[in-house]
Amino acid sequence: MLAYTIRRVLISVPVLLGSTILVFIMVKLSGDPLESIKLRNPPPPPQTIKLEEHRLGLDQSWPLQYWNWLKGLVLHGNFGAAVQPSDNIGSEIGSHLWVTMRLVFFSVLIALILAIITGVLSAVKQYSALDYTTTFFGFLFLSMPVFWFAVLLKSWGIWYNQNVSANTFYTIGDKSVVLENDTTWGHITDVAGHMVLPTIVLGLAGYAGWTRFTRASMLEVLNSDHVRLARAKGLRSRKVLVRHALRNALIPLTTVTALDIAALLGGAILTETVFQWQGMGALFVQSLRDKDAHLMMGWLLVSATIVILFNLIADLLYGVLDPRIRHA
């Protein structure tokens, strides 16, 4: 297992490097990051522009710019100079990543719990009213774009707050600027309150597809020979369902969940933009606006690492869910 994990990590390194090279070229082709400075009226002195070009490494060739960025990252943990002189890319990514990861974590957790429960019940009670109901809601949330659902839910939250004359649902920001209860518990409840609507949006976006996979996988396993044999031996229905059926049915769901993490990160960008969160989504928009290659490559490097990590965890979970699977 250890050798397999090390091998997968080493294989991921060229993938990360290739993705950063591709993003570096795309950002460079998108335009000049100093365009906003050059278009000022009155225009800045030429010496100022040359100093900015030297600070950002724009006076070097593209291969040399990428090599210097890679060398600084590997040797010193430096993500490079940002277009905005006041920004430190490493600290910016760290603070914004925490905001996004707590949203993604709770969204995935809620989506998995709902998907497993409704998927199993739909499979056990196939063609029942419960099955048709969960199928309807699954297809409903699957067909709704994330940004549209986020705008719809935010509008509903604003409408509800106005009608009950109370700030029940937070619709702007990941936390309050000023707290009435400036204590540890006050900070926790404030952050949790701001997470309600965005977590519902992102959680239901993941749940919609996962519940269908769980149902289909459970139906296949329930009709398999080893489940029929377990029933013929007289084992209790709950034991057959949980130990023999659900455990094997979770393997396809594990694969789909790992693959959909990238889509959830993309959905998090849209959700954070709608609710005006200062997470990785805001950082992504800033890197596009500033045409900041270093910031964009740092953002991609962190996001790609998260996706690869989840895929590695999924591969390792296969051996836990099914003892017959062994990693050579």
Short mmCIF file of C-alpha atoms in Angstrom, two decimals:
data_model
loop_
_atom_site.label_atom_id
_atom_site.label_comp_id
_atom_site.label_asym_id
_atom_site.label_seq_id
_atom_site.Cartn_x
_atom_site.Cartn_y
_atom_site.Cartn_z
CA MET A 1 0.00 0.00 0.00
CA LEU A 2 2.83 2.42 0.86
CA ALA A 3 4.64 1.72 -2.41
CA TYR A 4 1.42 2.25 -4.33
CA THR A 5 0.80 5.58 -2.58
CA ILE A 6 4.35 6.81 -3.28
CA ARG A 7 4.05 5.77 -6.92
CA ARG A 8 0.76 7.65 -7.33
CA VAL A 9 2.23 10.77 -5.74
CA LEU A 10 5.26 10.67 -8.06
CA ILE A 11 3.01 10.22 -11.11
CA SER A 12 1.05 13.30 -10.04
CA VAL A 13 4.11 15.57 -10.21
CA PRO A 14 4.28 15.70 -14.06
CA VAL A 15 0.53 16.33 -14.14
CA LEU A 16 0.92 19.35 -11.85
CA LEU A 17 3.86 20.69 -13.83
CA GLY A 18 2.05 20.26 -17.14
CA SER A 19 -1.03 22.05 -15.84
CA THR A 20 1.00 25.02 -14.57
CA ILE A 21 2.82 25.32 -17.92
CA LEU A 22 -0.50 25.33 -19.79
CA VAL A 23 -1.99 27.96 -17.48
CA PHE A 24 1.18 30.08 -17.67
CA ILE A 25 0.96 30.18 -21.47
CA MET A 26 -2.78 30.94 -21.46
CA VAL A 27 -2.41 33.81 -18.98
CA LYS A 28 0.52 35.24 -20.91
CA LEU A 29 -1.52 35.18 -24.12
CA SER A 30 -4.48 36.92 -22.43
CA GLY A 31 -2.78 40.32 -22.31
CA ASP A 32 -0.41 42.64 -20.50
CA PRO A 33 -0.78 42.68 -16.67
CA LEU A 34 0.54 46.26 -16.62
CA GLU A 35 -2.07 47.51 -19.07
CA SER A 36 -4.05 49.35 -16.37
CA ILE A 37 -0.89 51.24 -15.31
CA LYS A 38 0.11 52.13 -18.87
CA LEU A 39 -3.36 53.51 -19.65
CA ARG A 40 -3.44 55.92 -16.72
CA ASN A 41 -3.96 59.61 -17.41
CA PRO A 42 -1.50 61.20 -16.97
CA PRO A 43 0.73 58.25 -17.96
CA PRO A 44 3.38 57.12 -15.44
CA PRO A 45 7.08 57.70 -16.15
CA PRO A 46 8.78 55.02 -18.33
CA GLN A 47 11.12 54.24 -15.45
CA THR A 48 8.15 53.26 -13.27
CA ILE A 49 6.91 50.81 -15.90
CA LYS A 50 10.40 49.32 -16.28
CA LEU A 51 10.66 48.82 -12.52
CA GLU A 52 7.29 47.02 -12.47
CA GLU A 53 8.32 44.85 -15.42
CA HIS A 54 11.53 43.92 -13.60
CA ARG A 55 9.64 43.18 -10.34
CA LEU A 56 7.25 40.84 -12.14
CA GLY A 57 9.97 39.35 -14.34
CA LEU A 58 8.29 40.56 -17.52
CA ASP A 59 11.64 41.71 -18.93
CA GLN A 60 12.70 38.07 -19.26
CA SER A 61 11.74 35.39 -21.79
CA TRP A 62 8.74 33.18 -21.08
CA PRO A 63 10.79 30.01 -20.39
CA LEU A 64 13.04 31.92 -18.00
CA GLN A 65 10.02 33.46 -16.24
CA TYR A 66 8.50 30.00 -15.69
CA TRP A 67 11.81 28.51 -14.55
CA ASN A 68 12.38 31.28 -12.01
CA TRP A 69 8.83 30.80 -10.68
CA LEU A 70 9.30 27.03 -10.39
CA LYS A 71 12.72 27.38 -8.75
CA GLY A 72 11.42 29.89 -6.22
CA LEU A 73 8.46 27.67 -5.40
CA VAL A 74 10.47 24.46 -4.94
CA LEU A 75 13.45 25.97 -3.10
CA HIS A 76 11.84 28.74 -1.07
CA GLY A 77 8.08 28.12 -1.15
CA ASN A 78 7.68 31.46 -2.95
CA PHE A 79 4.75 31.71 -5.37
CA GLY A 80 6.27 34.73 -7.11
CA ALA A 81 5.47 38.44 -7.17
CA ALA A 82 1.84 39.49 -7.51
CA VAL A 83 0.63 42.19 -9.87
CA GLN A 84 -0.75 44.03 -6.83
CA PRO A 85 2.42 44.97 -4.87
CA SER A 86 0.63 44.79 -1.52
CA ASP A 87 -0.38 41.14 -2.00
CA ASN A 88 1.59 38.09 -0.88
CA ILE A 89 0.42 35.18 -3.01
CA GLY A 90 1.25 32.49 -0.44
CA SER A 91 -0.62 34.13 2.43
CA GLU A 92 -3.51 35.11 0.13
CA ILE A 93 -3.95 31.52 -1.05
CA GLY A 94 -3.73 30.23 2.54
CA SER A 95 -6.45 32.56 3.89
CA HIS A 96 -8.76 32.12 0.88
CA LEU A 97 -8.24 28.34 0.80
CA TRP A 98 -9.55 27.94 4.37
CA VAL A 99 -12.77 29.74 3.43
CA THR A 100 -13.36 27.52 0.38
CA MET A 101 -12.35 24.21 1.98
CA ARG A 102 -14.80 24.53 4.86
CA LEU A 103 -17.56 25.14 2.31
CA VAL A 104 -16.51 22.19 0.14
CA PHE A 105 -16.03 19.87 3.14
CA PHE A 106 -19.47 20.39 4.64
CA SER A 107 -21.10 20.37 1.20
CA VAL A 108 -19.53 17.01 0.35
CA LEU A 109 -20.41 15.61 3.78
CA ILE A 110 -24.07 16.63 3.51
CA ALA A 111 -24.29 15.50 -0.12
CA LEU A 112 -22.84 12.06 0.67
CA ILE A 113 -25.11 11.48 3.66
CA LEU A 114 -28.23 12.45 1.69
CA ALA A 115 -27.12 10.50 -1.39
CA ILE A 116 -26.43 7.29 0.52
CA ILE A 117 -29.66 7.42 2.55
CA THR A 118 -31.97 8.30 -0.35
CA GLY A 119 -30.12 6.07 -2.82
CA VAL A 120 -30.36 3.01 -0.58
CA LEU A 121 -34.02 3.63 0.30
CA SER A 122 -34.88 4.15 -3.39
CA ALA A 123 -33.19 0.88 -4.33
CA VAL A 124 -34.79 -1.11 -1.50
CA LYS A 125 -38.22 0.37 -2.23
CA GLN A 126 -37.91 0.39 -6.00
CA TYR A 127 -40.85 1.92 -7.94
CA SER A 128 -42.49 3.11 -4.72
CA ALA A 129 -43.70 6.66 -4.00
CA LEU A 130 -40.45 7.30 -2.12
CA ASP A 131 -38.42 6.13 -5.12
CA TYR A 132 -40.32 8.40 -7.53
CA THR A 133 -40.03 11.36 -5.14
CA THR A 134 -36.27 11.06 -4.66
CA THR A 135 -35.84 10.50 -8.40
CA PHE A 136 -37.80 13.67 -9.15
CA PHE A 137 -35.78 15.83 -6.77
CA GLY A 138 -32.52 14.25 -7.96
CA PHE A 139 -33.22 15.17 -11.57
CA LEU A 140 -34.52 18.60 -10.48
CA PHE A 141 -31.29 19.60 -8.72
CA LEU A 142 -29.21 17.93 -11.43
CA SER A 143 -30.80 20.09 -14.12
CA MET A 144 -30.38 23.41 -12.26
CA PRO A 145 -27.15 25.36 -12.96
CA VAL A 146 -25.23 26.09 -9.78
CA PHE A 147 -25.09 29.87 -10.31
CA TRP A 148 -28.84 30.05 -11.03
CA PHE A 149 -29.71 28.00 -7.94
CA ALA A 150 -27.38 30.19 -5.85
CA VAL A 151 -29.03 33.39 -7.10
CA LEU A 152 -32.49 31.90 -6.53
CA LEU A 153 -31.68 30.80 -2.97
CA LYS A 154 -30.01 34.12 -2.15
CA SER A 155 -33.08 36.02 -3.41
CA TRP A 156 -35.32 33.79 -1.28
CA GLY A 157 -33.13 34.46 1.77
CA ILE A 158 -33.36 38.22 1.25
CA TRP A 159 -37.13 37.97 0.77
CA TYR A 160 -37.51 35.89 3.93
CA ASN A 161 -35.41 38.32 6.01
CA GLN A 162 -37.47 41.27 4.80
CA ASN A 163 -40.79 39.59 5.56
CA VAL A 164 -39.94 38.35 9.05
CA SER A 165 -38.01 41.56 9.92
CA ALA A 166 -35.02 39.58 11.11
CA ASN A 167 -31.63 38.63 9.71
CA THR A 168 -32.31 34.89 9.78
CA PHE A 169 -30.26 33.99 6.72
CA TYR A 170 -26.93 35.62 5.87
CA THR A 171 -26.69 36.35 2.16
CA ILE A 172 -23.46 38.37 1.85
CA GLY A 173 -19.94 37.42 2.88
CA ASP A 174 -18.41 34.43 4.68
CA LYS A 175 -18.52 36.25 8.05
CA SER A 176 -19.78 39.47 9.59
CA VAL A 177 -17.56 42.53 9.61
CA VAL A 178 -18.80 43.59 13.07
CA LEU A 179 -20.00 41.06 15.65
CA GLU A 180 -22.47 41.82 18.42
CA ASN A 181 -21.19 38.85 20.42
CA ASP A 182 -17.40 39.13 20.09
CA THR A 183 -16.57 35.78 21.69
CA THR A 184 -15.31 32.44 20.40
CA TRP A 185 -18.83 31.02 20.37
CA GLY A 186 -20.06 34.18 18.66
CA HIS A 187 -17.49 33.77 15.88
CA ILE A 188 -18.41 30.09 15.42
CA THR A 189 -22.15 30.75 15.19
CA ASP A 190 -21.56 33.70 12.86
CA VAL A 191 -19.45 31.63 10.44
CA ALA A 192 -21.95 28.75 10.62
CA GLY A 193 -24.82 31.12 9.86
CA HIS A 194 -23.08 32.45 6.76
CA MET A 195 -22.42 28.89 5.56
CA VAL A 196 -26.07 27.74 5.52
CA LEU A 197 -27.22 28.94 2.08
CA PRO A 198 -23.94 28.36 0.15
CA THR A 199 -23.62 24.87 1.65
CA ILE A 200 -27.17 24.01 0.59
CA VAL A 201 -26.41 25.15 -2.97
CA LEU A 202 -23.17 23.21 -3.34
CA GLY A 203 -24.38 20.20 -1.34
CA LEU A 204 -27.52 19.68 -3.44
CA ALA A 205 -25.47 20.11 -6.62
CA GLY A 206 -23.34 17.12 -5.59
CA TYR A 207 -26.21 15.14 -4.09
CA ALA A 208 -28.23 15.20 -7.33
CA GLY A 209 -25.85 12.98 -9.27
CA TRP A 210 -24.54 10.88 -6.38
CA THR A 211 -27.96 9.66 -5.28
CA ARG A 212 -28.59 8.27 -8.78
CA PHE A 213 -25.28 6.41 -8.74
CA THR A 214 -26.02 5.02 -5.29
CA ARG A 215 -29.45 3.78 -6.35
CA ALA A 216 -28.15 2.16 -9.55
CA SER A 217 -25.23 0.54 -7.75
CA MET A 218 -27.45 -0.76 -4.92
CA LEU A 219 -29.91 -2.29 -7.40
CA GLU A 220 -27.08 -4.10 -9.15
CA VAL A 221 -25.61 -5.42 -5.90
CA LEU A 222 -28.99 -6.46 -4.45
CA ASN A 223 -29.57 -8.66 -7.49
CA SER A 224 -26.11 -10.27 -7.32
CA ASP A 225 -25.47 -13.89 -6.39
CA HIS A 226 -23.59 -13.27 -3.15
CA VAL A 227 -26.47 -11.19 -1.73
CA ARG A 228 -28.96 -13.91 -2.66
CA LEU A 229 -26.72 -16.47 -0.98
CA ALA A 230 -26.53 -14.35 2.17
CA ARG A 231 -30.32 -14.16 2.27
CA ALA A 232 -30.61 -17.90 1.67
CA LYS A 233 -28.39 -18.52 4.70
CA GLY A 234 -30.97 -16.77 6.82
CA LEU A 235 -28.97 -13.64 7.67
CA ARG A 236 -30.95 -10.67 8.92
CA SER A 237 -32.06 -8.21 6.24
CA ARG A 238 -30.24 -5.30 7.88
CA LYS A 239 -26.96 -7.24 8.02
CA VAL A 240 -27.31 -8.28 4.38
CA LEU A 241 -28.10 -4.73 3.35
CA VAL A 242 -25.29 -3.00 5.25
CA ARG A 243 -22.48 -5.54 5.27
CA HIS A 244 -22.90 -7.30 1.93
CA ALA A 245 -24.79 -4.87 -0.30
CA LEU A 246 -23.99 -1.31 0.78
CA ARG A 247 -20.28 -1.91 1.22
CA ASN A 248 -19.88 -3.05 -2.39
CA ALA A 249 -22.28 -0.40 -3.70
CA LEU A 250 -20.14 2.37 -2.21
CA ILE A 251 -17.20 1.58 -4.52
CA PRO A 252 -18.71 3.29 -7.62
CA LEU A 253 -19.88 6.19 -5.45
CA THR A 254 -16.33 6.63 -4.12
CA THR A 255 -15.03 6.87 -7.69
CA VAL A 256 -17.69 9.38 -8.75
CA THR A 257 -17.18 11.50 -5.62
CA ALA A 258 -13.43 11.75 -6.22
CA LEU A 259 -13.93 12.68 -9.88
CA ASP A 260 -16.60 15.27 -9.03
CA ILE A 261 -14.40 17.16 -6.56
CA ALA A 262 -13.06 19.23 -9.46
CA ALA A 263 -16.62 20.08 -10.51
CA LEU A 264 -17.48 21.02 -6.92
CA LEU A 265 -14.49 23.36 -6.77
CA GLY A 266 -15.78 24.98 -9.95
CA GLY A 267 -19.22 25.22 -8.40
CA ALA A 268 -17.64 26.76 -5.30
CA ILE A 269 -16.23 29.58 -7.46
CA LEU A 270 -19.70 30.41 -8.77
CA THR A 271 -21.34 30.03 -5.35
CA GLU A 272 -18.75 32.23 -3.64
CA THR A 273 -19.16 34.87 -6.34
CA VAL A 274 -22.93 35.01 -5.85
CA PHE A 275 -22.68 35.18 -2.03
CA GLN A 276 -19.61 37.46 -2.17
CA TRP A 277 -17.33 35.14 -0.22
CA GLN A 278 -13.61 35.89 -0.02
CA GLY A 279 -12.53 32.37 -0.92
CA MET A 280 -10.65 30.73 -3.76
CA GLY A 281 -13.37 31.92 -6.13
CA ALA A 282 -12.60 35.57 -5.38
CA LEU A 283 -8.90 34.84 -5.80
CA PHE A 284 -9.57 33.20 -9.17
CA VAL A 285 -11.55 36.23 -10.36
CA GLN A 286 -8.80 38.56 -9.15
CA SER A 287 -6.12 36.63 -11.05
CA LEU A 288 -8.19 36.85 -14.23
CA ARG A 289 -8.87 40.56 -13.77
CA ASP A 290 -5.22 41.39 -13.09
CA LYS A 291 -3.91 38.87 -15.69
CA ASP A 292 -1.63 37.69 -12.91
CA ALA A 293 0.17 34.54 -14.10
CA HIS A 294 1.84 33.85 -10.73
CA LEU A 295 -1.41 34.10 -8.80
CA MET A 296 -3.28 31.96 -11.33
CA MET A 297 -0.56 29.26 -11.30
CA GLY A 298 -0.57 29.22 -7.50
CA TRP A 299 -4.35 28.91 -7.48
CA LEU A 300 -4.25 26.06 -9.99
CA LEU A 301 -1.43 24.27 -8.17
CA VAL A 302 -3.41 24.19 -4.93
CA SER A 303 -6.69 23.22 -6.64
CA ALA A 304 -5.04 20.47 -8.70
CA THR A 305 -3.33 19.11 -5.58
CA ILE A 306 -6.70 18.88 -3.83
CA VAL A 307 -8.22 17.01 -6.79
CA ILE A 308 -5.29 14.58 -7.00
CA LEU A 309 -5.39 14.04 -3.22
CA PHE A 310 -9.08 13.13 -3.30
CA ASN A 311 -8.48 10.70 -6.17
CA LEU A 312 -5.67 9.08 -4.19
CA ILE A 313 -7.91 8.76 -1.12
CA ALA A 314 -10.59 7.16 -3.29
CA ASP A 315 -8.09 4.59 -4.63
CA LEU A 316 -7.00 3.72 -1.11
CA LEU A 317 -10.60 3.38 0.08
CA TYR A 318 -11.24 0.64 -2.49
CA GLY A 319 -9.18 -1.76 -0.41
CA VAL A 320 -11.13 -0.83 2.71
CA LEU A 321 -14.55 -1.26 1.12
CA ASP A 322 -13.69 -4.48 -0.72
CA PRO A 323 -10.97 -6.71 0.82
CA ARG A 324 -10.60 -8.48 -2.52
CA ILE A 325 -9.02 -5.34 -3.96
CA ARG A 326 -5.31 -5.19 -3.29
CA HIS A 327 -2.87 -2.52 -4.43
CA ALA A 328 0.21 -4.19 -5.84
#
